[in-house]
Tab-separated table of C-alpha atoms in Angstrom:
chain	number	residue	atom	x	y	z
A	1404	MET	CA	107.804	91.159	89.980
A	1405	ILE	CA	104.950	91.802	92.001
A	1406	ARG	CA	103.713	88.524	93.700
A	1407	ARG	CA	99.980	88.155	93.809
A	1408	PRO	CA	97.738	84.856	94.911
A	1409	THR	CA	97.095	83.038	91.581
A	1410	ASP	CA	93.269	82.951	92.220
A	1411	LEU	CA	92.954	86.777	92.763
A	1412	PRO	CA	90.125	88.277	90.549
A	1413	LYS	CA	90.929	90.347	87.767
A	1414	LEU	CA	90.050	93.940	88.011
A	1415	ASN	CA	87.937	93.862	85.355
A	1416	GLU	CA	85.777	91.277	87.019
A	1417	LEU	CA	85.660	93.314	90.029
A	1418	SER	CA	84.137	96.358	88.188
A	1419	SER	CA	85.317	98.502	84.916
A	1420	THR	CA	85.149	101.449	86.487
A	1421	LEU	CA	87.740	101.363	89.189
A	1422	LEU	CA	90.522	103.273	87.208
A	1423	ASN	CA	88.015	105.982	86.543
A	1424	VAL	CA	88.316	108.782	88.463
A	1425	LYS	CA	86.032	112.466	87.773
A	1426	PHE	CA	88.298	115.266	86.297
A	1427	TYR	CA	86.939	117.569	88.986
A	1428	LYS	CA	88.391	115.531	91.565
A	1429	ILE	CA	91.495	114.945	90.008
A	1430	VAL	CA	91.578	119.040	89.895
A	1431	ARG	CA	90.579	118.888	93.687
A	1432	SER	CA	93.672	116.493	94.412
A	1433	LEU	CA	96.035	118.434	92.714
A	1434	LEU	CA	95.049	121.662	94.021
A	1435	THR	CA	94.604	120.645	97.901
A	1436	PRO	CA	97.714	120.626	98.968
A	1437	PHE	CA	98.622	124.361	97.591
A	1438	VAL	CA	95.233	125.395	99.441
A	1439	CYS	CA	96.679	123.872	102.672
A	1440	CYS	CA	100.273	125.608	102.482
A	1441	GLY	CA	98.121	128.926	101.670
A	1442	VAL	CA	95.777	128.241	104.646
A	1443	TYR	CA	98.768	127.736	107.040
A	1444	PHE	CA	100.359	130.984	106.303
A	1445	TYR	CA	97.235	132.767	106.747
A	1446	CYS	CA	96.618	131.162	110.098
A	1447	ALA	CA	100.040	131.549	111.389
A	1448	VAL	CA	99.979	135.410	110.449
A	1449	GLN	CA	96.520	135.874	112.383
A	1450	ASP	CA	98.211	133.393	115.625
A	1451	LEU	CA	95.828	130.856	114.755
A	1452	TRP	CA	98.406	128.079	115.905
A	1453	PHE	CA	96.303	125.387	116.710
A	1454	PHE	CA	94.715	125.408	113.223
A	1455	SER	CA	97.928	125.780	111.414
A	1456	VAL	CA	99.829	122.871	112.879
A	1457	CYS	CA	96.250	120.969	112.331
A	1458	ILE	CA	96.530	121.628	108.307
A	1459	LEU	CA	100.082	121.268	108.088
A	1460	ILE	CA	99.433	117.753	109.424
A	1461	TYR	CA	96.559	117.077	106.993
A	1462	LEU	CA	98.874	118.409	104.359
A	1463	SER	CA	101.775	115.872	105.302
A	1464	PHE	CA	99.139	112.922	105.499
A	1465	ILE	CA	97.459	113.679	102.291
A	1466	THR	CA	100.502	114.222	100.256
A	1467	TYR	CA	102.681	111.108	101.243
A	1468	ALA	CA	99.172	109.053	101.453
A	1469	SER	CA	97.263	109.885	98.589
A	1470	VAL	CA	98.186	112.700	96.082
A	1471	SER	CA	101.456	112.150	95.368
A	1472	HIS	CA	100.960	108.357	95.951
A	1473	ASP	CA	99.007	108.457	92.719
A	1474	LEU	CA	101.279	110.509	90.933
A	1475	VAL	CA	104.103	107.872	91.863
A	1476	HIS	CA	101.817	105.172	90.491
A	1477	ARG	CA	100.228	107.277	87.416
A	1478	THR	CA	97.014	106.348	88.372
A	1479	LEU	CA	95.490	109.849	87.502
A	1480	LYS	CA	96.444	109.782	84.201
A	1481	LEU	CA	98.158	112.660	83.470
A	1482	PRO	CA	100.754	113.129	80.727
A	1483	LYS	CA	103.705	112.329	81.728
A	1484	PHE	CA	105.482	116.033	82.153
A	1485	TRP	CA	102.463	117.313	84.181
A	1486	ASN	CA	103.037	113.982	86.524
A	1487	HIS	CA	106.681	114.559	86.810
A	1488	PHE	CA	106.085	118.284	87.382
A	1489	PHE	CA	103.137	117.913	90.338
A	1490	LEU	CA	105.252	114.864	91.809
A	1491	THR	CA	107.922	117.149	92.191
A	1492	LEU	CA	106.082	120.487	93.560
A	1493	ILE	CA	103.648	119.095	95.847
A	1494	GLU	CA	106.650	116.726	97.607
A	1495	LEU	CA	108.292	120.093	98.088
A	1496	LEU	CA	105.582	121.666	99.770
A	1497	ALA	CA	106.661	118.765	101.973
A	1498	LEU	CA	110.297	119.113	102.063
A	1499	ARG	CA	110.766	115.566	100.235
A	1500	SER	CA	111.850	114.052	97.066
A	1501	GLY	CA	109.041	113.236	94.848
A	1502	HIS	CA	111.100	110.727	92.687
A	1503	ALA	CA	113.325	109.220	95.364
A	1504	TYR	CA	109.651	108.961	96.928
A	1505	GLN	CA	108.358	107.187	93.290
A	1506	ARG	CA	111.724	104.946	93.420
A	1507	ALA	CA	111.546	103.688	96.961
A	1508	HIS	CA	107.719	103.098	96.803
A	1509	LEU	CA	107.548	101.077	93.175
A	1510	HIS	CA	110.755	99.316	94.627
A	1511	HIS	CA	108.708	98.085	97.620
A	1512	HIS	CA	105.897	97.042	95.545
A	1513	ARG	CA	108.363	94.574	93.281
A	1514	THR	CA	110.494	93.447	96.632
A	1515	PHE	CA	108.558	93.230	99.836
A	1516	PRO	CA	109.210	91.557	102.102
A	1517	THR	CA	112.936	90.840	101.527
A	1518	ASN	CA	115.679	92.711	102.884
A	1519	LYS	CA	115.899	94.774	99.515
A	1520	ASP	CA	112.788	96.621	100.396
A	1521	ILE	CA	114.179	100.255	101.729
A	1522	GLU	CA	110.587	101.520	102.204
A	1523	GLY	CA	109.308	98.414	103.771
A	1524	ASN	CA	112.237	97.227	105.809
A	1525	ALA	CA	110.522	99.105	108.627
A	1526	SER	CA	108.253	97.045	109.397
A	1527	LYS	CA	110.730	94.443	110.677
A	1528	LEU	CA	111.847	96.728	113.387
A	1529	SER	CA	110.956	97.316	116.974
A	1530	PHE	CA	108.168	100.211	117.841
A	1531	LEU	CA	110.923	101.922	119.323
A	1532	SER	CA	113.620	101.563	116.797
A	1533	VAL	CA	110.856	102.530	113.582
A	1534	LEU	CA	109.797	105.621	115.458
A	1535	PHE	CA	113.887	106.884	115.520
A	1536	CYS	CA	113.999	105.549	112.013
A	1537	GLY	CA	112.108	108.059	110.932
A	1538	ILE	CA	113.945	110.754	111.755
A	1539	THR	CA	116.845	109.776	108.861
A	1540	PHE	CA	114.099	108.059	106.505
A	1541	GLN	CA	114.066	110.669	103.809
A	1542	VAL	CA	117.541	111.462	103.519
A	1543	LYS	CA	117.940	107.532	103.407
A	1544	ILE	CA	115.921	107.276	100.282
A	1545	TRP	CA	116.910	110.179	98.646
A	1546	LEU	CA	120.954	108.734	98.867
A	1547	TRP	CA	119.538	105.251	97.802
A	1548	ALA	CA	117.770	106.712	94.780
A	1549	LEU	CA	120.777	109.048	94.023
A	1550	LYS	CA	122.685	105.426	93.790
A	1551	ALA	CA	120.153	103.695	91.813
A	1552	GLY	CA	120.977	105.912	88.871
A	1553	GLY	CA	118.749	105.596	85.932
A	1554	ARG	CA	117.276	108.256	83.925
A	1555	LYS	CA	115.538	109.754	87.165
A	1556	ARG	CA	118.882	110.424	88.954
A	1557	THR	CA	119.054	113.961	87.914
A	1558	LEU	CA	115.127	115.127	89.267
A	1559	VAL	CA	116.307	113.121	92.567
A	1560	LEU	CA	119.665	115.194	92.627
A	1561	MET	CA	117.447	118.508	91.530
A	1562	GLU	CA	114.789	117.800	94.278
A	1563	GLY	CA	117.212	116.920	96.830
A	1564	LEU	CA	118.932	120.586	96.300
A	1565	LEU	CA	115.628	122.512	96.161
A	1566	CYS	CA	114.893	120.664	99.603
A	1567	PHE	CA	118.228	121.869	100.989
A	1568	SER	CA	117.659	125.435	99.645
A	1569	ILE	CA	114.452	125.665	101.058
A	1570	ILE	CA	115.877	124.694	104.826
A	1571	LEU	CA	118.616	127.134	104.067
A	1572	SER	CA	116.245	129.711	103.514
A	1573	ALA	CA	114.317	129.198	106.208
A	1574	LEU	CA	117.166	129.265	108.712
A	1575	LEU	CA	118.595	132.685	107.141
A	1576	LEU	CA	115.030	134.475	107.433
A	1577	TYR	CA	114.051	133.676	110.623
A	1578	ASN	CA	114.374	136.456	112.005
A	1579	VAL	CA	112.154	137.989	109.448
A	1580	PHE	CA	109.727	135.583	108.613
A	1581	PRO	CA	109.958	133.187	111.656
A	1582	ILE	CA	106.565	131.351	110.613
A	1583	PHE	CA	108.282	130.008	106.816
A	1584	PHE	CA	111.170	128.482	109.627
A	1585	ILE	CA	108.187	126.905	111.591
A	1586	TYR	CA	106.634	125.430	108.617
A	1587	VAL	CA	109.809	123.851	107.298
A	1588	SER	CA	110.230	122.350	110.573
A	1589	LEU	CA	106.694	121.105	111.215
A	1590	MET	CA	106.797	119.469	107.765
A	1591	ILE	CA	110.141	117.831	108.238
A	1592	ALA	CA	109.137	116.633	111.798
A	1593	GLY	CA	105.803	115.310	110.114
A	1594	SER	CA	107.757	113.055	107.815
A	1595	TRP	CA	109.474	111.420	110.681
A	1596	VAL	CA	106.492	109.283	111.233
A	1597	ILE	CA	106.196	107.953	107.726
A	1598	PRO	CA	107.571	105.001	108.116
A	1599	PHE	CA	105.877	103.992	111.504
A	1600	PHE	CA	102.361	104.882	109.658
A	1601	THR	CA	102.896	103.347	106.118
A	1602	SER	CA	105.469	100.277	106.863
A	1603	TYR	CA	105.181	99.396	110.651
A	1604	ILE	CA	101.331	99.521	111.156
A	1605	PRO	CA	99.778	97.795	107.424
A	1606	HIS	CA	102.162	95.151	107.043
A	1607	ASP	CA	103.610	92.045	108.752
A	1608	PRO	CA	106.409	90.758	106.770
A	1609	PHE	CA	106.916	87.476	108.878
A	1610	GLN	CA	103.853	86.021	107.613
A	1611	GLU	CA	104.125	83.376	104.632
A	1612	ASP	CA	100.992	83.873	103.292
A	1613	LEU	CA	100.576	86.722	100.313
A	1614	LEU	CA	97.185	88.040	101.575
A	1615	LYS	CA	98.409	87.788	105.415
A	1616	GLN	CA	102.046	90.063	104.504
A	1617	THR	CA	99.808	93.113	104.439
A	1618	ARG	CA	97.393	93.629	107.345
A	1619	LEU	CA	93.167	94.016	106.199
A	1620	PHE	CA	91.913	97.000	108.175
A	1621	ARG	CA	87.901	97.302	108.619
A	1622	GLY	CA	85.661	99.526	110.222
A	1623	LYS	CA	84.173	103.066	110.880
A	1624	ILE	CA	86.518	104.164	113.518
A	1625	ALA	CA	89.511	103.034	111.479
A	1626	SER	CA	87.702	104.989	107.944
A	1627	PHE	CA	87.293	107.886	109.943
A	1628	ILE	CA	90.800	107.897	111.703
A	1629	ALA	CA	92.592	107.214	108.671
A	1630	MET	CA	90.457	109.336	106.635
A	1631	GLU	CA	89.708	106.582	104.120
A	1632	HIS	CA	92.960	105.570	103.408
A	1633	LEU	CA	93.750	102.581	105.466
A	1634	TYR	CA	93.249	100.079	102.141
A	1635	HIS	CA	97.108	98.759	102.217
A	1636	LEU	CA	96.464	95.390	101.033
A	1637	GLU	CA	93.920	96.408	98.378
A	1638	HIS	CA	96.508	98.627	97.207
A	1639	HIS	CA	99.158	96.176	97.468
A	1640	LEU	CA	96.939	93.707	94.885
A	1641	TYR	CA	95.752	96.392	92.546
A	1642	PRO	CA	98.407	99.369	92.816
A	1643	THR	CA	96.668	101.125	89.569
A	1644	VAL	CA	93.754	101.769	91.512
A	1645	PRO	CA	93.276	105.470	92.342
A	1646	HIS	CA	92.918	106.159	96.048
A	1647	HIS	CA	89.641	108.045	95.151
A	1648	ASN	CA	88.209	104.047	94.371
A	1649	TRP	CA	90.056	102.420	97.456
A	1650	PRO	CA	86.914	102.532	99.577
A	1651	LYS	CA	84.900	100.634	96.391
A	1652	LEU	CA	87.885	98.107	95.966
A	1653	ALA	CA	87.645	96.956	99.359
A	1654	LYS	CA	83.866	96.778	99.278
A	1655	LEU	CA	84.006	94.605	96.165
A	1656	LEU	CA	87.126	92.322	97.847
A	1657	ASP	CA	85.288	91.642	100.758
A	1658	PRO	CA	83.980	88.404	99.469
A	1659	TYR	CA	87.255	87.498	98.530
A	1660	PHE	CA	88.843	87.782	101.827
A	1661	GLU	CA	85.930	86.115	103.552
A	1662	ARG	CA	86.622	83.153	101.142
A	1663	LYS	CA	90.724	83.230	102.330
A	1664	GLU	CA	89.711	83.653	105.732
A	1665	ILE	CA	91.367	86.807	105.950
A	1666	LYS	CA	90.422	88.521	109.451
A	1667	SER	CA	90.359	92.086	109.280
A	1668	ILE	CA	91.640	94.684	111.953
A	1669	ARG	CA	88.957	96.991	113.581
A	1670	PHE	CA	89.075	99.484	116.247
A	1671	LEU	CA	85.793	98.650	118.299
A	1672	PHE	CA	83.795	98.591	115.264
């Protein structure tokens, strides 16, 4: 069970629209990863490598942190088949198993900050250790998800094999299609920082107060750098809210955080 403060406002008391996302925003979210992938190959063919690298950084970020994350929690309210389909396909663009991610992340919500939390345990490591653990993180959660069994085990296995096939293809085609090899290499390397950004930075597992175990971020600079994604505490409290509505949720929760004397982290302002 997810632990929550007993005096936490109910979602419908905050707003009746926090679970709603306009259709065009859903379509835009689902298409963006594929557009990014296409832009990379176009820029790479044109030798525009600065833009190629930047677009892959953006692709890795928006998949794991928002689009795939919404699919993990099913907050876009897609039919079950299409939710599975897009979770698999979009995470494959980043050479990751979508359903291993789903298992590990939902398990994180249930078990953080205990040692059973395979995703959140990185928050207990030292700075250097968490950077190194990112190298094997995706393989680690994939193997963990396989051992967990259940109905989605076949999907997890299939996604892992597809990732391996893509990597093998990139190696075999290196001499004739090097930009594909570079794409695969950069996407794999991009996943190495996931434990640092999604576990180490937003969490403080050594706090006893539930509201302090996940850090509160505010400020224009933080919002700009994280592209309106530094709402991890709000997400822990209300995991059914899609990422499109996190800024609105944060504003509605500010009075509650003030009453509870939860101090926010700001970068200058």
